[in-house]
Coordinates of C-alpha atoms in Angstrom, one line a residue:
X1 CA -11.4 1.3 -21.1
X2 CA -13.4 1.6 -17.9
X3 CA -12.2 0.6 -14.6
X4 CA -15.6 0.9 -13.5
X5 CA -16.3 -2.2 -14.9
X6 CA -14.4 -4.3 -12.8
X7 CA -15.7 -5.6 -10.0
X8 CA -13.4 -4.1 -7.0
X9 CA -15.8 -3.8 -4.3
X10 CA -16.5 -8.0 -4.0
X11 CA -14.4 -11.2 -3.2
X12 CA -13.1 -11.3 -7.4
X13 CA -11.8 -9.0 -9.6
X14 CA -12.6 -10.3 -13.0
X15 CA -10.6 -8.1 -15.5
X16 CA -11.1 -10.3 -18.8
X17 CA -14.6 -8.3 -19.4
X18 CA -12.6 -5.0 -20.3
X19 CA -9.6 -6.3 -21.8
X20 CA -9.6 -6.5 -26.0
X21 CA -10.7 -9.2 -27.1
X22 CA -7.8 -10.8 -28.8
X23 CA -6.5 -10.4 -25.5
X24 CA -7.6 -12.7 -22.2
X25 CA -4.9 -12.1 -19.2
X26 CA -5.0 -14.7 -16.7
X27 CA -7.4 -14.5 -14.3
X28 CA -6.6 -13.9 -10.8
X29 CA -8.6 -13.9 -7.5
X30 CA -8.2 -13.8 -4.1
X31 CA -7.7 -16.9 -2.1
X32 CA -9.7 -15.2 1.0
X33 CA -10.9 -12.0 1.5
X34 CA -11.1 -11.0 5.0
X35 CA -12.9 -8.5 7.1
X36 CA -10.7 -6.3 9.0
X37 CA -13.5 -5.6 11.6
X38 CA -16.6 -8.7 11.2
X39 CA -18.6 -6.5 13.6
X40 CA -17.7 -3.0 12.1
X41 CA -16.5 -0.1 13.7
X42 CA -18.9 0.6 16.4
X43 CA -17.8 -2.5 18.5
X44 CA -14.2 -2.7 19.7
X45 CA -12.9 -6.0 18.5
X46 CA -11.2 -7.5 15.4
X47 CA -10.7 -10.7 14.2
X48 CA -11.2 -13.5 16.3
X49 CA -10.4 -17.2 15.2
X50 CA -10.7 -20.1 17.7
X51 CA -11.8 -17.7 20.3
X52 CA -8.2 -15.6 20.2
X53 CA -8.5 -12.5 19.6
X54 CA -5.3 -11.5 16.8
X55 CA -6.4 -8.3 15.5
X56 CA -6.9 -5.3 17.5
X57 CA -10.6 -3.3 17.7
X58 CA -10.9 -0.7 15.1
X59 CA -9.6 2.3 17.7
X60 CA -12.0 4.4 16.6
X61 CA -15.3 4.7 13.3
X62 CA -14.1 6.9 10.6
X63 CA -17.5 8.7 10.1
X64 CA -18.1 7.0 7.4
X65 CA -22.0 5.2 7.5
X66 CA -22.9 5.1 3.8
X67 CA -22.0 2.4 1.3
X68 CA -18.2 2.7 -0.4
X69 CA -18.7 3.1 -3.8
X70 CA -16.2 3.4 -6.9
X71 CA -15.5 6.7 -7.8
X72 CA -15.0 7.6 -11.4
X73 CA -13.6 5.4 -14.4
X74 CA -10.9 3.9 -12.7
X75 CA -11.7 1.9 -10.1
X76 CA -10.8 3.9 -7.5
X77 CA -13.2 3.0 -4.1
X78 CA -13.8 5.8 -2.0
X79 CA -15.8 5.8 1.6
X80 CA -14.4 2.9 2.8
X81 CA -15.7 2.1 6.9
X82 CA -17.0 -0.9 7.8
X83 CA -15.6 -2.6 4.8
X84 CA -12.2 -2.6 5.3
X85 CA -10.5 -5.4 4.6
X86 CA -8.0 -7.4 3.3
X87 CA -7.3 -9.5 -0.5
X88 CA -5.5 -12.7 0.5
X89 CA -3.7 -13.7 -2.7
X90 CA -1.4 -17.1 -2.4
X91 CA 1.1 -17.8 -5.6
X92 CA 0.8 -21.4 -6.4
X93 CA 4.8 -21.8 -5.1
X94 CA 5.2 -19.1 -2.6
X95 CA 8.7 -17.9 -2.2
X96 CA 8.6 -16.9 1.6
X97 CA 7.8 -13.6 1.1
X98 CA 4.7 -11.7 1.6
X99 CA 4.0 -8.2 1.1
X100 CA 1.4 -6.1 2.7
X101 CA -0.2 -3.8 0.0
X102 CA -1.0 -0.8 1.1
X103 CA -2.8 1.5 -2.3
X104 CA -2.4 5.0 -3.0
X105 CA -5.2 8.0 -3.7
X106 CA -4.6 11.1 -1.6
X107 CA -6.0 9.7 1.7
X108 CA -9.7 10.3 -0.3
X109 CA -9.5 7.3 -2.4
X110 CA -8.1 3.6 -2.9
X111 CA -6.6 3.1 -6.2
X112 CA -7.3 -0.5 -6.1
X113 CA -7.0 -1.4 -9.5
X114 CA -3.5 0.2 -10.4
X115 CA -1.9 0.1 -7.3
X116 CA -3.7 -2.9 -5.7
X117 CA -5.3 -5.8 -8.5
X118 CA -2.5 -5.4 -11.0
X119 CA -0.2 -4.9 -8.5
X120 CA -1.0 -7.9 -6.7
X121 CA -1.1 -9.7 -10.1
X122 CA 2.7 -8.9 -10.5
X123 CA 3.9 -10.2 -7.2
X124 CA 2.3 -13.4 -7.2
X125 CA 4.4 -13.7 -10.6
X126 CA 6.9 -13.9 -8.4
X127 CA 6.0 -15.9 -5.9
X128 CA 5.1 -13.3 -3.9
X129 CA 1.9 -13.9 -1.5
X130 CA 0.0 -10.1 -0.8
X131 CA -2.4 -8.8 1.5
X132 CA -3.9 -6.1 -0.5
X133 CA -5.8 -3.7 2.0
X134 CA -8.8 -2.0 1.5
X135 CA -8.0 0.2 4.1
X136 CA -10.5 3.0 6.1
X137 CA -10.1 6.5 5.1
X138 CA -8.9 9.1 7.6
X139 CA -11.9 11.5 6.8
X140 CA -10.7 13.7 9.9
X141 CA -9.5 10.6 11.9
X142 CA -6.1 10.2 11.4
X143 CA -5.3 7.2 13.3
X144 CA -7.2 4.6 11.4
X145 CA -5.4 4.1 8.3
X146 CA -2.0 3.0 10.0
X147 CA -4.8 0.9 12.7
X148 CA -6.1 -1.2 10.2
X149 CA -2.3 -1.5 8.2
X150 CA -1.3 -3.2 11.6
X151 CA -4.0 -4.9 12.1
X152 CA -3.3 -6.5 8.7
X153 CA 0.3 -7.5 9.7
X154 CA -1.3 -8.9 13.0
X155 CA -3.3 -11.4 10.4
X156 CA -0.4 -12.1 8.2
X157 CA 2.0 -12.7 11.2
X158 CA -0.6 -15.2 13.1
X159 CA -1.0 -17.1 9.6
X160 CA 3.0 -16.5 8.8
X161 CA 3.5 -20.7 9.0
X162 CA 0.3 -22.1 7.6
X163 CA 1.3 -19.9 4.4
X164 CA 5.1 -20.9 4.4
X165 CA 5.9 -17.2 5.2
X166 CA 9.5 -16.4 6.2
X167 CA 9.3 -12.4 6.1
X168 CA 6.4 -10.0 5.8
X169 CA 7.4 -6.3 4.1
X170 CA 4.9 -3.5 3.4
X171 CA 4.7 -1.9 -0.4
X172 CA 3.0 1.5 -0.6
X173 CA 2.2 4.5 -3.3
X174 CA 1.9 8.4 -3.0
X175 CA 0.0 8.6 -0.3
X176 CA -0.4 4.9 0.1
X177 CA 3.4 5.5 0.2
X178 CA 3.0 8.1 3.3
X179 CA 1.2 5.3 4.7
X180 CA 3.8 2.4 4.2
X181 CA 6.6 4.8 5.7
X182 CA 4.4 5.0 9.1
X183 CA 4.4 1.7 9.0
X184 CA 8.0 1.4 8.8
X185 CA 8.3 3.8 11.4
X186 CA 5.2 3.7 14.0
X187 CA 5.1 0.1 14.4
X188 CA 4.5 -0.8 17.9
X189 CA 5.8 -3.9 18.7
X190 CA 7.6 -6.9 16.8
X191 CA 4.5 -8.3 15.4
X192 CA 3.4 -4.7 13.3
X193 CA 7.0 -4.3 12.0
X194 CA 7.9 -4.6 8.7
X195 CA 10.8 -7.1 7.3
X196 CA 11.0 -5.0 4.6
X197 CA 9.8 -1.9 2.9
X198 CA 9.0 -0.7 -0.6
X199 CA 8.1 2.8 -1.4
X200 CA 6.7 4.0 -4.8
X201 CA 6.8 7.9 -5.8
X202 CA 5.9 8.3 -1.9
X203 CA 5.0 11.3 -0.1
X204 CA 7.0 11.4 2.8
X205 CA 6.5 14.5 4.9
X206 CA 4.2 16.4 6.3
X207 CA 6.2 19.8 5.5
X208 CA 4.1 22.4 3.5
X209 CA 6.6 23.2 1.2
X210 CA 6.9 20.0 0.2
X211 CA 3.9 17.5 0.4
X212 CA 1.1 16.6 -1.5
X213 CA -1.4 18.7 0.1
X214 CA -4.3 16.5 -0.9
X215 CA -2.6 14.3 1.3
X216 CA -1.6 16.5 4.2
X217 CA -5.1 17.9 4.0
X218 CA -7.0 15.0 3.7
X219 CA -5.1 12.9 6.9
X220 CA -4.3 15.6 9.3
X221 CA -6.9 18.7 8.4
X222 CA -5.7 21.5 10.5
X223 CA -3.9 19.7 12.9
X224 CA -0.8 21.4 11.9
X225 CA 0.7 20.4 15.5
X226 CA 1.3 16.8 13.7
X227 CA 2.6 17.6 10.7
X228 CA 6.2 16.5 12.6
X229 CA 4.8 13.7 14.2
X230 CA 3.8 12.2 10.4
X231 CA 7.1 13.5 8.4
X232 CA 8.0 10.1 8.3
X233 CA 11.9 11.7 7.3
X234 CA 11.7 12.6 11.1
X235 CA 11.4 9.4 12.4
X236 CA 13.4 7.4 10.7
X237 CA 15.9 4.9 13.3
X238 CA 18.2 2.7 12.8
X239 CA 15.4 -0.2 13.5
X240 CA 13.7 1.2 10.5
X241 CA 13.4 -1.8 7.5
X242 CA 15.2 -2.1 4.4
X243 CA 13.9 0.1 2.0
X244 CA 13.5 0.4 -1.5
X245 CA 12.2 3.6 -3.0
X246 CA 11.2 4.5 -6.5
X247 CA 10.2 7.5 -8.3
X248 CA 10.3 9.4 -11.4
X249 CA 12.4 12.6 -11.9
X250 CA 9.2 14.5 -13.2
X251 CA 7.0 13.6 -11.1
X252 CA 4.9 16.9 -11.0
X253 CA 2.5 15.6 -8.4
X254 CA 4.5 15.0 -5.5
X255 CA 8.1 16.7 -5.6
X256 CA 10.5 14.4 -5.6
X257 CA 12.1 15.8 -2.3
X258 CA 9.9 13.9 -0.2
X259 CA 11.9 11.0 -1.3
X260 CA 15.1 12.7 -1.2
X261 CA 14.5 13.0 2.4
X262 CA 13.8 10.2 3.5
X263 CA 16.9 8.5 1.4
X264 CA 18.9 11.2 3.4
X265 CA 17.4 10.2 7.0
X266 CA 17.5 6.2 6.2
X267 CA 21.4 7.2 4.9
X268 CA 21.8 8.6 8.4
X269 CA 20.8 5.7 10.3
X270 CA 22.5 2.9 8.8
X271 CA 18.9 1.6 7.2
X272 CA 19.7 -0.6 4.0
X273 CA 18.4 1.1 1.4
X274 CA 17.9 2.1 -2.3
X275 CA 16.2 4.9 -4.8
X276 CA 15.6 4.3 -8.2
X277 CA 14.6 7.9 -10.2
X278 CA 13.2 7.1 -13.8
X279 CA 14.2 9.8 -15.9
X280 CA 9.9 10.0 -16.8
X281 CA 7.2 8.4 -16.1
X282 CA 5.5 12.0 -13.9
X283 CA 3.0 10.0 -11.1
X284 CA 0.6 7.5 -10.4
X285 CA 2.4 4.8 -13.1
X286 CA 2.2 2.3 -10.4
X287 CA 1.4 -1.3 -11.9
X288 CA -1.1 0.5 -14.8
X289 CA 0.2 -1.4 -18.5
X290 CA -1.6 -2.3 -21.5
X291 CA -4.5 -3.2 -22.2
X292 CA -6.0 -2.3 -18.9
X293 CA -4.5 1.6 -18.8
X294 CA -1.7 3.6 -21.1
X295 CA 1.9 2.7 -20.2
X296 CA 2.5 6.0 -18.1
X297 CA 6.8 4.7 -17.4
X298 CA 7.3 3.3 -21.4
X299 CA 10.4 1.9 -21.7
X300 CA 11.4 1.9 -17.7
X301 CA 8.6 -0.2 -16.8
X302 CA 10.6 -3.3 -17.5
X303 CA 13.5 -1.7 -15.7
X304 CA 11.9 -0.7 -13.0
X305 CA 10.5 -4.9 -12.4
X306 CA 13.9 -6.1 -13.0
X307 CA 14.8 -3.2 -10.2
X308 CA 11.9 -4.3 -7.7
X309 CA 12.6 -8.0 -8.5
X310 CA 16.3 -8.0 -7.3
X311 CA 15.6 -6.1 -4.3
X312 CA 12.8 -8.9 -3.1
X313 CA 15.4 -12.1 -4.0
X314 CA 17.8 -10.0 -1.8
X315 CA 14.7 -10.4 1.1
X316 CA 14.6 -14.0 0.9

């Protein structure tokens, strides 16, 4: 089955074309989709409603001028610039909670199928509303990935009451997982700090003889004077959220003593937290399941919701 057949670079992702036949999953779209910066990245402003400004200018252009486009078979979007931007979706009895999504892919790509559409399909199951962000790639700017991240919790805050939201938390993967951590830990005032947050086989830190270097590469180049300054195990407080962190113990991608890590430094602090290890499952299972993609966790997929499902009722 091709990803590439969905349509993840519009308003809708309609994945009832590419399931089997004798199989039509509900179908789920976005309530709003909303662009992070209307009048892209060579003006600085964000979003503006009523003539108040509640997102932030974009800091500074990632490079990218071209089109995104979807790289591959699996819906992964790659080149994101001007068109970042953010998936409301809104369950049809919210429970308070609202996550922003944050998708994995190495800091080169958005896996916004696995780790974003199916992802966001399971939340709202539970009455969780999302802010999926498409979010710009670093391509040697750094900065803008955890910009546009709290720019999106600028959005969600200001629209917090309207949507009956009582707490917002961030959800990351991988690298997407990286980025939820600096979230969690570069926030810069109340407004940009998490409630909550929920990390999934994340990479952590910066370290060489740990990391992802796809990752390390692809965010900080060879700026090797920040690799400290993003090892988010170094800069972990006791203000850090509540975190949940899951992984599996063959994960062959990124070793799992990024996560070990940060467990240690959020142990340290006094953070509430949790770590679930799957004994398999190896990397990139994220929300994948059949029919759309092969079950990569088997039987700890269900675990692993009934896991992530307790540890959001504990949030409310």
């Amino acid at each position: 089955m091709k990803y590439s057949q969905l349509l993840a670079l519009g308003v809708c992702v309609l994945i009832a074309a590419c399931a089997p036949k004798n199989k039509e999953p509900e179908k789920l779209t976005p309530n709003q989709t909303v662009l992070l910066y209307p009048q892209g990245q060579s003006v600085d402003a964000g979003i503006v409603e009523n003539g108040v400004a509640i997102t932030q200018g974009p800091l500074e252009a990632n490079g990218y001028t071209d089109h995104e486009f979807i790289e591959g078979d699996n819906g992964n979007i790659a080149h994101i610039g001007d068109s970042a931007r953010m998936d409301i979706y809104i369950p049809k009895n919210p429970n308070g909670l609202l996550i922003v999504n944050c998708a994995g892919g190495g800091y080169w790509i958005v896996s916004a199928i696995n780790e974003g559409f199916l992802a966001s399909e399971w939340l709202v199951s539970q009455g969780v509303t999302v802010c999926d962000v498409k979010y710009r790639l670093p391509n040697g700017h750094w900065r803008v990935p955890l910009q546009d991240m709290q720019n999106a919790f600028r959005y969600c805050r200001a629209h917090a009451a309207e949507w009956g939201i009582k707490k917002i938390g961030v959800m990351g993967y991988s690298a997407g997982g990286h980025l939820a951590a600096c979230v969690s830990n570069l926030y810069v005032d109340e407004l940009t700090r998490p409630d909550f947050s929920v990390l999934i086989y994340p990479v952590i830190s910066m370290d060489t003889t740990i990391t992802h270097m796809g990752t390390h590469d692809n965010l900080l180049g060879s700026h090797t004077e920040l690799e400290k300054e993003y090892s988010m195990e170094t800069r972990v407080t006791p203000n850090t959220p509540p975190t949940f962190i899951a992984l599996s113990a063959d994960d062959g991608s990124v070793p799992p003593e990024n996560s070990f890590r940060y467990f240690k430094a959020l142990t340290d602090n006094g953070v509430t937290r949790q770590m679930h290890i799957y004994p398999a499952g190896g990397h990139g299972w994220g929300f994948n399941h059949e029919p759309y993609a092969p079950e990569k966790l088997g039987p700890y997929r269900q675990v692993f919701y009934t896991d992530l499902s307790q540890f959001l009722q504990d949030q409310l």
